[in-house]
PDB file of C-alpha atoms in Angstrom:
ATOM      1  CA  MET W  78      -0.560  42.160 -18.700  1.00 51.00           C
ATOM      2  CA  ASN W  79      -1.909  41.568 -15.178  1.00 71.00           C
ATOM      3  CA  ASP W  80      -4.996  39.887 -16.608  1.00 78.00           C
ATOM      4  CA  LEU W  81      -2.707  37.184 -17.929  1.00 85.00           C
ATOM      5  CA  ASP W  82      -1.279  36.534 -14.462  1.00 87.00           C
ATOM      6  CA  ASP W  83      -4.836  36.369 -13.182  1.00 85.00           C
ATOM      7  CA  LEU W  84      -5.664  33.738 -15.802  1.00 87.00           C
ATOM      8  CA  PHE W  85      -2.539  31.756 -14.916  1.00 89.00           C
ATOM      9  CA  ALA W  86      -3.574  31.797 -11.247  1.00 88.00           C
ATOM     10  CA  LEU W  87      -7.044  30.601 -12.219  1.00 85.00           C
ATOM     11  CA  ALA W  88      -5.522  27.737 -14.205  1.00 86.00           C
ATOM     12  CA  ARG W  89      -3.316  26.774 -11.255  1.00 83.00           C
ATOM     13  CA  ALA W  90      -6.335  26.549  -8.975  1.00 80.00           C
ATOM     14  CA  GLU W  91      -7.970  23.825 -11.046  1.00 78.00           C
ATOM     15  CA  GLU W  92      -8.410  20.678  -8.939  1.00 87.00           C
ATOM     16  CA  PRO W  93      -8.608  17.067 -10.081  1.00 92.00           C
ATOM     17  CA  SER W  94     -11.951  15.368  -9.503  1.00 94.00           C
ATOM     18  CA  PRO W  95     -12.239  12.890  -6.611  1.00 95.00           C
ATOM     19  CA  ALA W  96     -13.012  10.218  -9.236  1.00 96.00           C
ATOM     20  CA  LEU W  97      -9.684  10.806 -10.993  1.00 96.00           C
ATOM     21  CA  LEU W  98      -7.746  10.715  -7.705  1.00 96.00           C
ATOM     22  CA  ALA W  99      -9.509   7.493  -6.745  1.00 96.00           C
ATOM     23  CA  GLN W 100      -8.673   5.947 -10.126  1.00 97.00           C
ATOM     24  CA  VAL W 101      -5.000   6.965  -9.913  1.00 96.00           C
ATOM     25  CA  LEU W 102      -4.770   5.516  -6.398  1.00 96.00           C
ATOM     26  CA  ALA W 103      -6.489   2.307  -7.520  1.00 96.00           C
ATOM     27  CA  ASP W 104      -3.879   1.981 -10.307  1.00 96.00           C
ATOM     28  CA  ALA W 105      -1.123   2.540  -7.737  1.00 96.00           C
ATOM     29  CA  GLU W 106      -2.465  -0.206  -5.521  1.00 94.00           C
ATOM     30  CA  ALA W 107      -2.958  -2.597  -8.451  1.00 95.00           C
ATOM     31  CA  VAL W 108       0.659  -2.120  -9.615  1.00 94.00           C
ATOM     32  CA  GLN W 109       1.890  -2.406  -6.020  1.00 88.00           C
ATOM     33  CA  ALA W 110       0.048  -5.693  -5.581  1.00 85.00           C
ATOM     34  CA  LYS W 111       1.990  -7.284  -8.454  1.00 79.00           C
ATOM     35  CA  PRO W 112       5.362  -8.800  -7.552  1.00 67.00           C
ATOM     36  CA  ALA W 113       8.232  -6.527  -8.550  1.00 58.00           C
ATOM     37  CA  PRO W 114      10.132  -7.639 -11.675  1.00 58.00           C
ATOM     38  CA  ARG W 115      13.169  -9.699 -10.730  1.00 59.00           C
ATOM     39  CA  ARG W 116      16.441  -7.936 -11.322  1.00 59.00           C
ATOM     40  CA  SER W 117      18.987  -9.939 -13.237  1.00 61.00           C
ATOM     41  CA  HIS W 118      22.010 -11.129 -11.262  1.00 66.00           C
ATOM     42  CA  TRP W 119      24.343  -9.962 -14.016  1.00 63.00           C
ATOM     43  CA  ARG W 120      22.948  -6.429 -13.796  1.00 63.00           C
ATOM     44  CA  PHE W 121      23.378  -6.477 -10.033  1.00 59.00           C
ATOM     45  CA  LEU W 122      26.996  -7.647 -10.396  1.00 62.00           C
ATOM     46  CA  ARG W 123      27.732  -4.964 -12.993  1.00 63.00           C
ATOM     47  CA  VAL W 124      26.317  -2.235 -10.749  1.00 58.00           C
ATOM     48  CA  LEU W 125      28.296  -3.660  -7.825  1.00 60.00           C
ATOM     49  CA  LEU W 126      31.523  -3.497  -9.800  1.00 64.00           C
ATOM     50  CA  ALA W 127      30.750   0.019 -11.068  1.00 61.00           C
ATOM     51  CA  GLY W 128      30.508  -0.587 -14.779  1.00 60.00           C
ATOM     52  CA  ALA W 129      31.447  -2.864 -17.609  1.00 63.00           C
ATOM     53  CA  GLY W 130      35.080  -1.648 -17.715  1.00 69.00           C
ATOM     54  CA  ALA W 131      35.815  -2.861 -14.206  1.00 70.00           C
ATOM     55  CA  PHE W 132      33.932  -6.063 -14.931  1.00 64.00           C
ATOM     56  CA  GLY W 133      36.047  -6.730 -18.049  1.00 73.00           C
ATOM     57  CA  GLY W 134      39.263  -6.017 -16.162  1.00 76.00           C
ATOM     58  CA  MET W 135      38.325  -8.408 -13.388  1.00 78.00           C
ATOM     59  CA  ALA W 136      37.412 -11.116 -15.897  1.00 81.00           C
ATOM     60  CA  THR W 137      40.783 -10.726 -17.670  1.00 84.00           C
ATOM     61  CA  ALA W 138      42.657 -10.824 -14.371  1.00 85.00           C
ATOM     62  CA  ALA W 139      40.765 -13.939 -13.314  1.00 85.00           C
ATOM     63  CA  LEU W 140      41.571 -15.724 -16.601  1.00 85.00           C
ATOM     64  CA  ALA W 141      45.231 -14.669 -16.377  1.00 82.00           C
ATOM     65  CA  GLY W 142      45.358 -16.041 -12.832  1.00 81.00           C
ATOM     66  CA  VAL W 143      43.974 -19.388 -13.948  1.00 83.00           C
ATOM     67  CA  TRP W 144      46.451 -19.554 -16.844  1.00 81.00           C
ATOM     68  CA  ILE W 145      49.456 -18.671 -14.647  1.00 78.00           C
ATOM     69  CA  GLY W 146      48.328 -21.229 -12.084  1.00 76.00           C
ATOM     70  CA  MET W 147      47.978 -23.950 -14.668  1.00 77.00           C
ATOM     71  CA  ALA W 148      50.973 -23.189 -16.875  1.00 78.00           C
ATOM     72  CA  GLU W 149      53.342 -22.047 -14.122  1.00 73.00           C
ATOM     73  CA  PRO W 150      55.821 -20.257 -16.427  1.00 74.00           C
ATOM     74  CA  ALA W 151      59.532 -20.354 -15.459  1.00 76.00           C
ATOM     75  CA  PRO W 152      59.745 -17.041 -13.517  1.00 75.00           C
ATOM     76  CA  VAL W 153      56.723 -17.993 -11.427  1.00 72.00           C
ATOM     77  CA  ALA W 154      58.029 -21.532 -10.968  1.00 74.00           C
ATOM     78  CA  ALA W 155      61.302 -20.126  -9.627  1.00 76.00           C
ATOM     79  CA  VAL W 156      59.442 -18.068  -7.001  1.00 73.00           C
ATOM     80  CA  THR W 157      57.247 -21.021  -6.054  1.00 71.00           C
ATOM     81  CA  GLU W 158      60.318 -23.225  -5.763  1.00 75.00           C
ATOM     82  CA  ALA W 159      62.037 -20.661  -3.514  1.00 76.00           C
ATOM     83  CA  PHE W 160      59.109 -20.472  -1.110  1.00 73.00           C
ATOM     84  CA  LEU W 161      57.810 -24.016  -1.356  1.00 71.00           C
ATOM     85  CA  PRO W 162      60.684 -26.363  -2.223  1.00 68.00           C
ATOM     86  CA  GLY W 163      59.603 -29.780  -3.319  1.00 65.00           C
ATOM     87  CA  THR W 164      56.042 -28.716  -4.243  1.00 57.00           C
ATOM     88  CA  VAL W 165      53.855 -31.577  -5.346  1.00 60.00           C
ATOM     89  CA  ASP W 166      52.368 -31.257  -8.809  1.00 64.00           C
ATOM     90  CA  LEU W 167      48.666 -31.548  -8.058  1.00 62.00           C
ATOM     91  CA  LEU W 168      47.514 -31.451 -11.681  1.00 62.00           C
ATOM     92  CA  PRO W 169      50.122 -33.271 -13.754  1.00 63.00           C
ATOM     93  CA  THR W 170      47.646 -33.813 -16.581  1.00 67.00           C
ATOM     94  CA  TYR W 171      47.595 -30.058 -17.373  1.00 66.00           C
ATOM     95  CA  ASP W 172      51.334 -29.865 -18.075  1.00 65.00           C
ATOM     96  CA  PHE W 173      50.582 -29.636 -21.768  1.00 67.00           C
ATOM     97  CA  LEU W 174      49.392 -26.036 -21.237  1.00 67.00           C
ATOM     98  CA  ALA W 175      52.954 -25.051 -20.371  1.00 65.00           C
ATOM     99  CA  GLU W 176      54.451 -26.681 -23.416  1.00 63.00           C
ATOM    100  CA  GLU W 177      55.332 -24.484 -26.349  1.00 58.00           C
TER     101      GLU W 177
ATOM    102  CA  MET V  80     -14.187   9.215  -2.047  1.00 49.00           C
ATOM    103  CA  THR V  81     -12.518  11.144   0.729  1.00 51.00           C
ATOM    104  CA  MET V  82      -8.760  11.415   0.672  1.00 52.00           C
ATOM    105  CA  PRO V  83      -6.661  11.846   3.812  1.00 53.00           C
ATOM    106  CA  LEU V  84      -4.365  14.855   3.977  1.00 54.00           C
ATOM    107  CA  ASP V  85      -0.811  14.471   2.767  1.00 56.00           C
ATOM    108  CA  THR V  86       0.901  13.507   6.028  1.00 62.00           C
ATOM    109  CA  LEU V  87       4.259  13.011   4.304  1.00 73.00           C
ATOM    110  CA  ALA V  88       4.482  16.610   3.127  1.00 76.00           C
ATOM    111  CA  ASP V  89       8.163  16.971   4.062  1.00 82.00           C
ATOM    112  CA  VAL V  90       9.299  13.819   2.281  1.00 87.00           C
ATOM    113  CA  THR V  91      10.767  14.238  -1.225  1.00 92.00           C
ATOM    114  CA  ASP V  92       9.009  12.783  -4.277  1.00 93.00           C
ATOM    115  CA  GLU V  93      11.889  10.393  -4.811  1.00 94.00           C
ATOM    116  CA  ALA V  94      11.826   9.073  -1.240  1.00 94.00           C
ATOM    117  CA  LEU V  95       8.075   8.588  -1.549  1.00 95.00           C
ATOM    118  CA  LEU V  96       8.538   6.678  -4.790  1.00 95.00           C
ATOM    119  CA  ILE V  97      11.041   4.333  -3.116  1.00 94.00           C
ATOM    120  CA  LEU V  98       8.637   3.867  -0.209  1.00 94.00           C
ATOM    121  CA  TYR V  99       5.855   3.157  -2.695  1.00 95.00           C
ATOM    122  CA  ALA V 100       8.002   0.566  -4.474  1.00 94.00           C
ATOM    123  CA  ASN V 101       8.542  -1.089  -1.095  1.00 93.00           C
ATOM    124  CA  GLY V 102       4.800  -1.459  -0.635  1.00 92.00           C
ATOM    125  CA  ASP V 103       3.975   1.649   1.413  1.00 92.00           C
ATOM    126  CA  GLY V 104       0.315   2.624   0.918  1.00 90.00           C
ATOM    127  CA  ALA V 105       0.665   6.083   2.494  1.00 93.00           C
ATOM    128  CA  ALA V 106       3.381   6.936  -0.037  1.00 94.00           C
ATOM    129  CA  ALA V 107       1.015   6.030  -2.887  1.00 94.00           C
ATOM    130  CA  ARG V 108      -1.622   8.376  -1.468  1.00 94.00           C
ATOM    131  CA  SER V 109       0.874  11.203  -0.958  1.00 94.00           C
ATOM    132  CA  LEU V 110       2.253  10.925  -4.480  1.00 95.00           C
ATOM    133  CA  THR V 111      -1.269  10.758  -5.917  1.00 95.00           C
ATOM    134  CA  LEU V 112      -2.350  13.918  -4.094  1.00 94.00           C
ATOM    135  CA  ARG V 113       0.887  15.728  -4.826  1.00 94.00           C
ATOM    136  CA  LEU V 114       1.486  14.925  -8.486  1.00 95.00           C
ATOM    137  CA  THR V 115      -1.932  14.268 -10.071  1.00 96.00           C
ATOM    138  CA  PRO V 116      -3.094  17.925  -9.837  1.00 94.00           C
ATOM    139  CA  ARG V 117       0.143  19.140 -11.424  1.00 93.00           C
ATOM    140  CA  VAL V 118       0.140  16.742 -14.320  1.00 94.00           C
ATOM    141  CA  LEU V 119      -3.606  17.296 -14.842  1.00 94.00           C
ATOM    142  CA  ALA V 120      -3.222  21.088 -14.944  1.00 93.00           C
ATOM    143  CA  TYR V 121      -0.395  20.740 -17.443  1.00 94.00           C
ATOM    144  CA  ALA V 122      -2.328  18.375 -19.725  1.00 94.00           C
ATOM    145  CA  ALA V 123      -5.516  20.471 -19.448  1.00 93.00           C
ATOM    146  CA  ARG V 124      -3.724  23.576 -20.690  1.00 92.00           C
ATOM    147  CA  MET V 125      -1.817  21.719 -23.387  1.00 93.00           C
ATOM    148  CA  LEU V 126      -4.915  20.013 -24.765  1.00 93.00           C
ATOM    149  CA  GLY V 127      -7.670  22.459 -23.799  1.00 90.00           C
ATOM    150  CA  ASP V 128      -9.881  19.484 -23.005  1.00 90.00           C
ATOM    151  CA  ARG V 129     -10.546  18.384 -19.446  1.00 91.00           C
ATOM    152  CA  ALA V 130     -11.612  14.792 -20.221  1.00 93.00           C
ATOM    153  CA  GLU V 131      -8.577  14.148 -22.395  1.00 94.00           C
ATOM    154  CA  ALA V 132      -6.353  15.757 -19.756  1.00 94.00           C
ATOM    155  CA  GLU V 133      -7.716  13.364 -17.113  1.00 96.00           C
ATOM    156  CA  ASP V 134      -6.828  10.409 -19.378  1.00 96.00           C
ATOM    157  CA  ILE V 135      -3.299  11.756 -19.781  1.00 96.00           C
ATOM    158  CA  ALA V 136      -2.908  12.378 -16.041  1.00 96.00           C
ATOM    159  CA  GLN V 137      -4.031   8.854 -15.220  1.00 97.00           C
ATOM    160  CA  GLU V 138      -1.772   7.299 -17.862  1.00 97.00           C
ATOM    161  CA  ALA V 139       1.278   9.343 -16.799  1.00 97.00           C
ATOM    162  CA  MET V 140       0.726   8.388 -13.155  1.00 97.00           C
ATOM    163  CA  LEU V 141       0.311   4.721 -14.143  1.00 97.00           C
ATOM    164  CA  ARG V 142       3.691   4.849 -15.873  1.00 97.00           C
ATOM    165  CA  LEU V 143       5.177   6.328 -12.722  1.00 97.00           C
ATOM    166  CA  TRP V 144       3.791   3.456 -10.633  1.00 97.00           C
ATOM    167  CA  ARG V 145       5.235   0.962 -13.097  1.00 96.00           C
ATOM    168  CA  ILE V 146       8.714   2.495 -13.142  1.00 95.00           C
ATOM    169  CA  ALA V 147       8.883   2.803  -9.327  1.00 95.00           C
ATOM    170  CA  ALA V 148      10.530  -0.589  -8.721  1.00 93.00           C
ATOM    171  CA  GLU V 149      13.312   0.229 -11.180  1.00 91.00           C
ATOM    172  CA  TRP V 150      13.707   3.932 -10.355  1.00 93.00           C
ATOM    173  CA  ARG V 151      17.377   4.963 -10.394  1.00 89.00           C
ATOM    174  CA  GLN V 152      17.966   7.301  -7.513  1.00 86.00           C
ATOM    175  CA  GLY V 153      19.613  10.637  -8.169  1.00 84.00           C
ATOM    176  CA  GLU V 154      19.391  10.463 -11.975  1.00 84.00           C
ATOM    177  CA  ALA V 155      16.310  12.627 -12.577  1.00 86.00           C
ATOM    178  CA  LYS V 156      13.708  14.477 -10.548  1.00 91.00           C
ATOM    179  CA  VAL V 157      10.444  12.545 -10.288  1.00 94.00           C
ATOM    180  CA  SER V 158       8.420  15.621 -11.297  1.00 93.00           C
ATOM    181  CA  THR V 159      10.663  16.283 -14.305  1.00 93.00           C
ATOM    182  CA  TRP V 160      10.324  12.675 -15.430  1.00 95.00           C
ATOM    183  CA  LEU V 161       6.553  12.814 -15.012  1.00 96.00           C
ATOM    184  CA  TYR V 162       6.150  16.070 -16.952  1.00 95.00           C
ATOM    185  CA  ARG V 163       8.256  14.619 -19.758  1.00 94.00           C
ATOM    186  CA  VAL V 164       5.991  11.561 -19.932  1.00 96.00           C
ATOM    187  CA  ALA V 165       2.911  13.813 -19.886  1.00 96.00           C
ATOM    188  CA  ALA V 166       4.440  16.064 -22.550  1.00 95.00           C
ATOM    189  CA  ASN V 167       5.022  13.087 -24.844  1.00 94.00           C
ATOM    190  CA  LEU V 168       1.493  11.790 -24.269  1.00 96.00           C
ATOM    191  CA  CYS V 169       0.067  15.263 -25.038  1.00 95.00           C
ATOM    192  CA  THR V 170       2.162  15.520 -28.199  1.00 92.00           C
ATOM    193  CA  ASP V 171       0.813  12.151 -29.352  1.00 92.00           C
ATOM    194  CA  ARG V 172      -2.756  13.316 -28.706  1.00 91.00           C
ATOM    195  CA  LEU V 173      -2.230  16.593 -30.531  1.00 89.00           C
ATOM    196  CA  ARG V 174      -0.657  14.794 -33.465  1.00 87.00           C
ATOM    197  CA  ARG V 175      -3.585  12.382 -33.647  1.00 86.00           C
ATOM    198  CA  ARG V 176      -6.004  15.280 -33.324  1.00 79.00           C
ATOM    199  CA  ARG V 177      -4.421  17.045 -36.296  1.00 74.00           C
ATOM    200  CA  GLY V 178      -5.476  14.055 -38.361  1.00 70.00           C
ATOM    201  CA  VAL V 179      -9.095  14.594 -37.286  1.00 62.00           C
ATOM    202  CA  ALA V 180     -11.290  17.408 -38.633  1.00 49.00           C
ATOM    203  CA  LEU V 181     -10.252  20.746 -37.143  1.00 47.00           C
ATOM    204  CA  ASP V 182     -13.922  21.763 -36.906  1.00 49.00           C
ATOM    205  CA  ASP V 183     -14.297  19.352 -34.004  1.00 51.00           C
ATOM    206  CA  ALA V 184     -12.102  21.516 -31.780  1.00 47.00           C
ATOM    207  CA  PRO V 185     -14.147  23.311 -29.105  1.00 50.00           C
ATOM    208  CA  GLU V 186     -14.682  26.974 -29.872  1.00 48.00           C
ATOM    209  CA  PRO V 187     -14.623  29.551 -27.082  1.00 46.00           C
ATOM    210  CA  GLU V 188     -17.953  31.254 -26.561  1.00 47.00           C
ATOM    211  CA  ASP V 189     -17.288  34.777 -27.649  1.00 47.00           C
ATOM    212  CA  GLY V 190     -18.802  37.709 -25.845  1.00 45.00           C
ATOM    213  CA  ALA V 191     -21.566  35.794 -24.061  1.00 43.00           C
ATOM    214  CA  PRO V 192     -22.483  37.887 -21.014  1.00 44.00           C
ATOM    215  CA  SER V 193     -22.313  35.775 -17.858  1.00 41.00           C
ATOM    216  CA  VAL V 194     -23.897  36.720 -14.595  1.00 44.00           C
ATOM    217  CA  LEU V 195     -22.422  34.228 -12.184  1.00 52.00           C
ATOM    218  CA  GLN V 196     -18.779  34.384 -11.156  1.00 59.00           C
ATOM    219  CA  GLY V 197     -18.399  30.659 -11.897  1.00 61.00           C
ATOM    220  CA  MET V 198     -19.455  31.291 -15.464  1.00 65.00           C
ATOM    221  CA  VAL V 199     -17.032  34.194 -15.732  1.00 73.00           C
ATOM    222  CA  GLU V 200     -14.226  31.933 -14.576  1.00 76.00           C
ATOM    223  CA  ALA V 201     -15.259  29.209 -17.012  1.00 81.00           C
ATOM    224  CA  ASP V 202     -15.261  31.768 -19.825  1.00 82.00           C
ATOM    225  CA  ARG V 203     -11.835  32.967 -18.781  1.00 83.00           C
ATOM    226  CA  MET V 204     -10.435  29.433 -18.761  1.00 86.00           C
ATOM    227  CA  ARG V 205     -11.929  28.804 -22.192  1.00 87.00           C
ATOM    228  CA  ALA V 206     -10.362  32.009 -23.441  1.00 87.00           C
ATOM    229  CA  LEU V 207      -6.989  31.027 -21.976  1.00 89.00           C
ATOM    230  CA  ASP V 208      -7.223  27.578 -23.569  1.00 90.00           C
ATOM    231  CA  ALA V 209      -8.171  29.075 -26.929  1.00 89.00           C
ATOM    232  CA  ALA V 210      -5.282  31.543 -26.737  1.00 90.00           C
ATOM    233  CA  LEU V 211      -2.865  28.776 -25.703  1.00 92.00           C
ATOM    234  CA  ALA V 212      -4.115  26.615 -28.560  1.00 91.00           C
ATOM    235  CA  SER V 213      -3.162  29.383 -30.993  1.00 90.00           C
ATOM    236  CA  LEU V 214       0.509  29.147 -29.923  1.00 92.00           C
ATOM    237  CA  PRO V 215       2.993  26.756 -31.543  1.00 93.00           C
ATOM    238  CA  GLU V 216       3.180  23.586 -29.420  1.00 92.00           C
ATOM    239  CA  ARG V 217       6.685  24.185 -28.013  1.00 93.00           C
ATOM    240  CA  GLN V 218       5.837  27.767 -27.020  1.00 94.00           C
ATOM    241  CA  ARG V 219       2.655  26.573 -25.354  1.00 94.00           C
ATOM    242  CA  GLN V 220       4.553  23.869 -23.491  1.00 94.00           C
ATOM    243  CA  ALA V 221       7.180  26.317 -22.225  1.00 96.00           C
ATOM    244  CA  VAL V 222       4.572  28.906 -21.165  1.00 95.00           C
ATOM    245  CA  VAL V 223       2.465  26.337 -19.307  1.00 94.00           C
ATOM    246  CA  LEU V 224       5.453  24.845 -17.499  1.00 95.00           C
ATOM    247  CA  ARG V 225       6.810  28.265 -16.540  1.00 95.00           C
ATOM    248  CA  HIS V 226       3.739  30.289 -15.704  1.00 93.00           C
ATOM    249  CA  ILE V 227       1.141  27.728 -14.661  1.00 91.00           C
ATOM    250  CA  GLU V 228       3.244  24.894 -13.281  1.00 92.00           C
ATOM    251  CA  GLY V 229       5.755  27.382 -11.825  1.00 91.00           C
ATOM    252  CA  MET V 230       8.812  25.367 -12.848  1.00 93.00           C
ATOM    253  CA  SER V 231      12.329  26.761 -13.084  1.00 94.00           C
ATOM    254  CA  ASN V 232      13.935  27.332 -16.484  1.00 95.00           C
ATOM    255  CA  PRO V 233      16.603  24.618 -15.934  1.00 95.00           C
ATOM    256  CA  ASP V 234      13.858  22.086 -15.077  1.00 94.00           C
ATOM    257  CA  ILE V 235      11.866  23.097 -18.162  1.00 96.00           C
ATOM    258  CA  ALA V 236      15.031  22.762 -20.249  1.00 95.00           C
ATOM    259  CA  GLU V 237      15.405  19.201 -18.965  1.00 93.00           C
ATOM    260  CA  ILE V 238      11.771  18.314 -19.657  1.00 94.00           C
ATOM    261  CA  MET V 239      11.847  19.770 -23.170  1.00 94.00           C
ATOM    262  CA  GLU V 240      15.396  18.548 -23.829  1.00 93.00           C
ATOM    263  CA  ILE V 241      16.606  21.986 -24.966  1.00 95.00           C
ATOM    264  CA  GLY V 242      18.941  24.653 -23.562  1.00 95.00           C
ATOM    265  CA  VAL V 243      17.969  27.177 -20.877  1.00 95.00           C
ATOM    266  CA  GLU V 244      18.325  30.081 -23.333  1.00 95.00           C
ATOM    267  CA  ALA V 245      15.918  28.406 -25.719  1.00 96.00           C
ATOM    268  CA  VAL V 246      13.436  28.054 -22.860  1.00 96.00           C
ATOM    269  CA  GLU V 247      13.750  31.763 -22.029  1.00 96.00           C
ATOM    270  CA  SER V 248      13.149  32.659 -25.654  1.00 96.00           C
ATOM    271  CA  LEU V 249      10.139  30.337 -25.973  1.00 96.00           C
ATOM    272  CA  THR V 250       8.475  31.589 -22.774  1.00 95.00           C
ATOM    273  CA  ALA V 251       9.041  35.254 -23.650  1.00 95.00           C
ATOM    274  CA  ARG V 252       7.671  34.880 -27.181  1.00 95.00           C
ATOM    275  CA  GLY V 253       4.834  32.669 -25.950  1.00 94.00           C
ATOM    276  CA  LYS V 254       3.738  35.099 -23.259  1.00 92.00           C
ATOM    277  CA  ARG V 255       3.770  38.021 -25.716  1.00 92.00           C
ATOM    278  CA  ALA V 256       1.706  36.057 -28.221  1.00 92.00           C
ATOM    279  CA  LEU V 257      -0.704  34.999 -25.482  1.00 90.00           C
ATOM    280  CA  ALA V 258      -1.187  38.575 -24.305  1.00 89.00           C
ATOM    281  CA  ALA V 259      -1.819  39.657 -27.897  1.00 89.00           C
ATOM    282  CA  ALA V 260      -4.339  36.860 -28.457  1.00 87.00           C
ATOM    283  CA  LEU V 261      -6.242  37.806 -25.305  1.00 85.00           C
ATOM    284  CA  SER V 262      -6.073  41.575 -25.631  1.00 82.00           C
ATOM    285  CA  GLY V 263      -9.183  41.749 -27.803  1.00 75.00           C
ATOM    286  CA  LYS V 264     -11.214  39.788 -25.276  1.00 73.00           C
ATOM    287  CA  ARG V 265     -10.680  41.810 -22.119  1.00 70.00           C
ATOM    288  CA  ALA V 266     -14.175  43.255 -22.107  1.00 67.00           C
ATOM    289  CA  ALA V 267     -15.810  39.922 -22.857  1.00 67.00           C
ATOM    290  CA  LEU V 268     -13.937  38.359 -19.973  1.00 70.00           C
ATOM    291  CA  GLY V 269     -15.039  41.031 -17.533  1.00 69.00           C
ATOM    292  CA  TYR V 270     -11.601  42.531 -17.010  1.00 68.00           C
ATOM    293  CA  GLU V 271     -12.650  46.121 -17.623  1.00 61.00           C
ATOM    294  CA  ASP V 272     -14.560  46.186 -14.340  1.00 50.00           C
ATOM    295  CA  VAL V 273     -11.459  45.216 -12.336  1.00 42.00           C
TER     296      VAL V 273
END
């Protein structure tokens, strides 16, 4: 039905009133004038590290690093001893972490 | 109020939205001029009521302004997002309207002979709105998005959150029903002279 296409074209030609455009623009300017909501640092870090999975992995690795540094299990101690003979124990009070 | 022409015609909606979020006034004007007519036309056909459609257009645009600072680039088209917001607002209105007396709905003036072309066009728009109102809401939505807003089927599928085949089916059935609803009014709408 060509009449239908004619009606569709008529509907497309309908223009917003200047008052509506002015109101929409006034809203835009009012929202723009407000300070943008602060983004949380955690969200930024998560986006930076591409997702929670990577974030969890990094956290686990960091904790493991701290534990290995503190406890210094025998295999690690052997390597440390080979490279740095006579290493000074900087944190003697944390030796209990290595005890079984 | 006079509006300057859209000088950022080549810039995408998304780029304009980012510019807007960064405080660019020209981007706000461009987006207003570009998107308000589209969302207004959609709401006007969905609701068949110009004043209500203007409310919806303003509200949908306000939500766009508010989301601008947090817009995630590349996830959705701005126009698709906006139509979805407008669609939800229209659905809410229609649902609320169903609770009100149906007699309050505007009736098309049937067969009134009009001399001026402007009146003929007004009659035709009323007839189109009445015919659209007789369609089920989803059919009406698909027909308006396809044939008046000129959107692609994949975009409509995204807005309506259905498959492309479902969109094709809805638009085909909707257009047939619309043609049937209008067929009895051709003479009244002055189409027999054309």
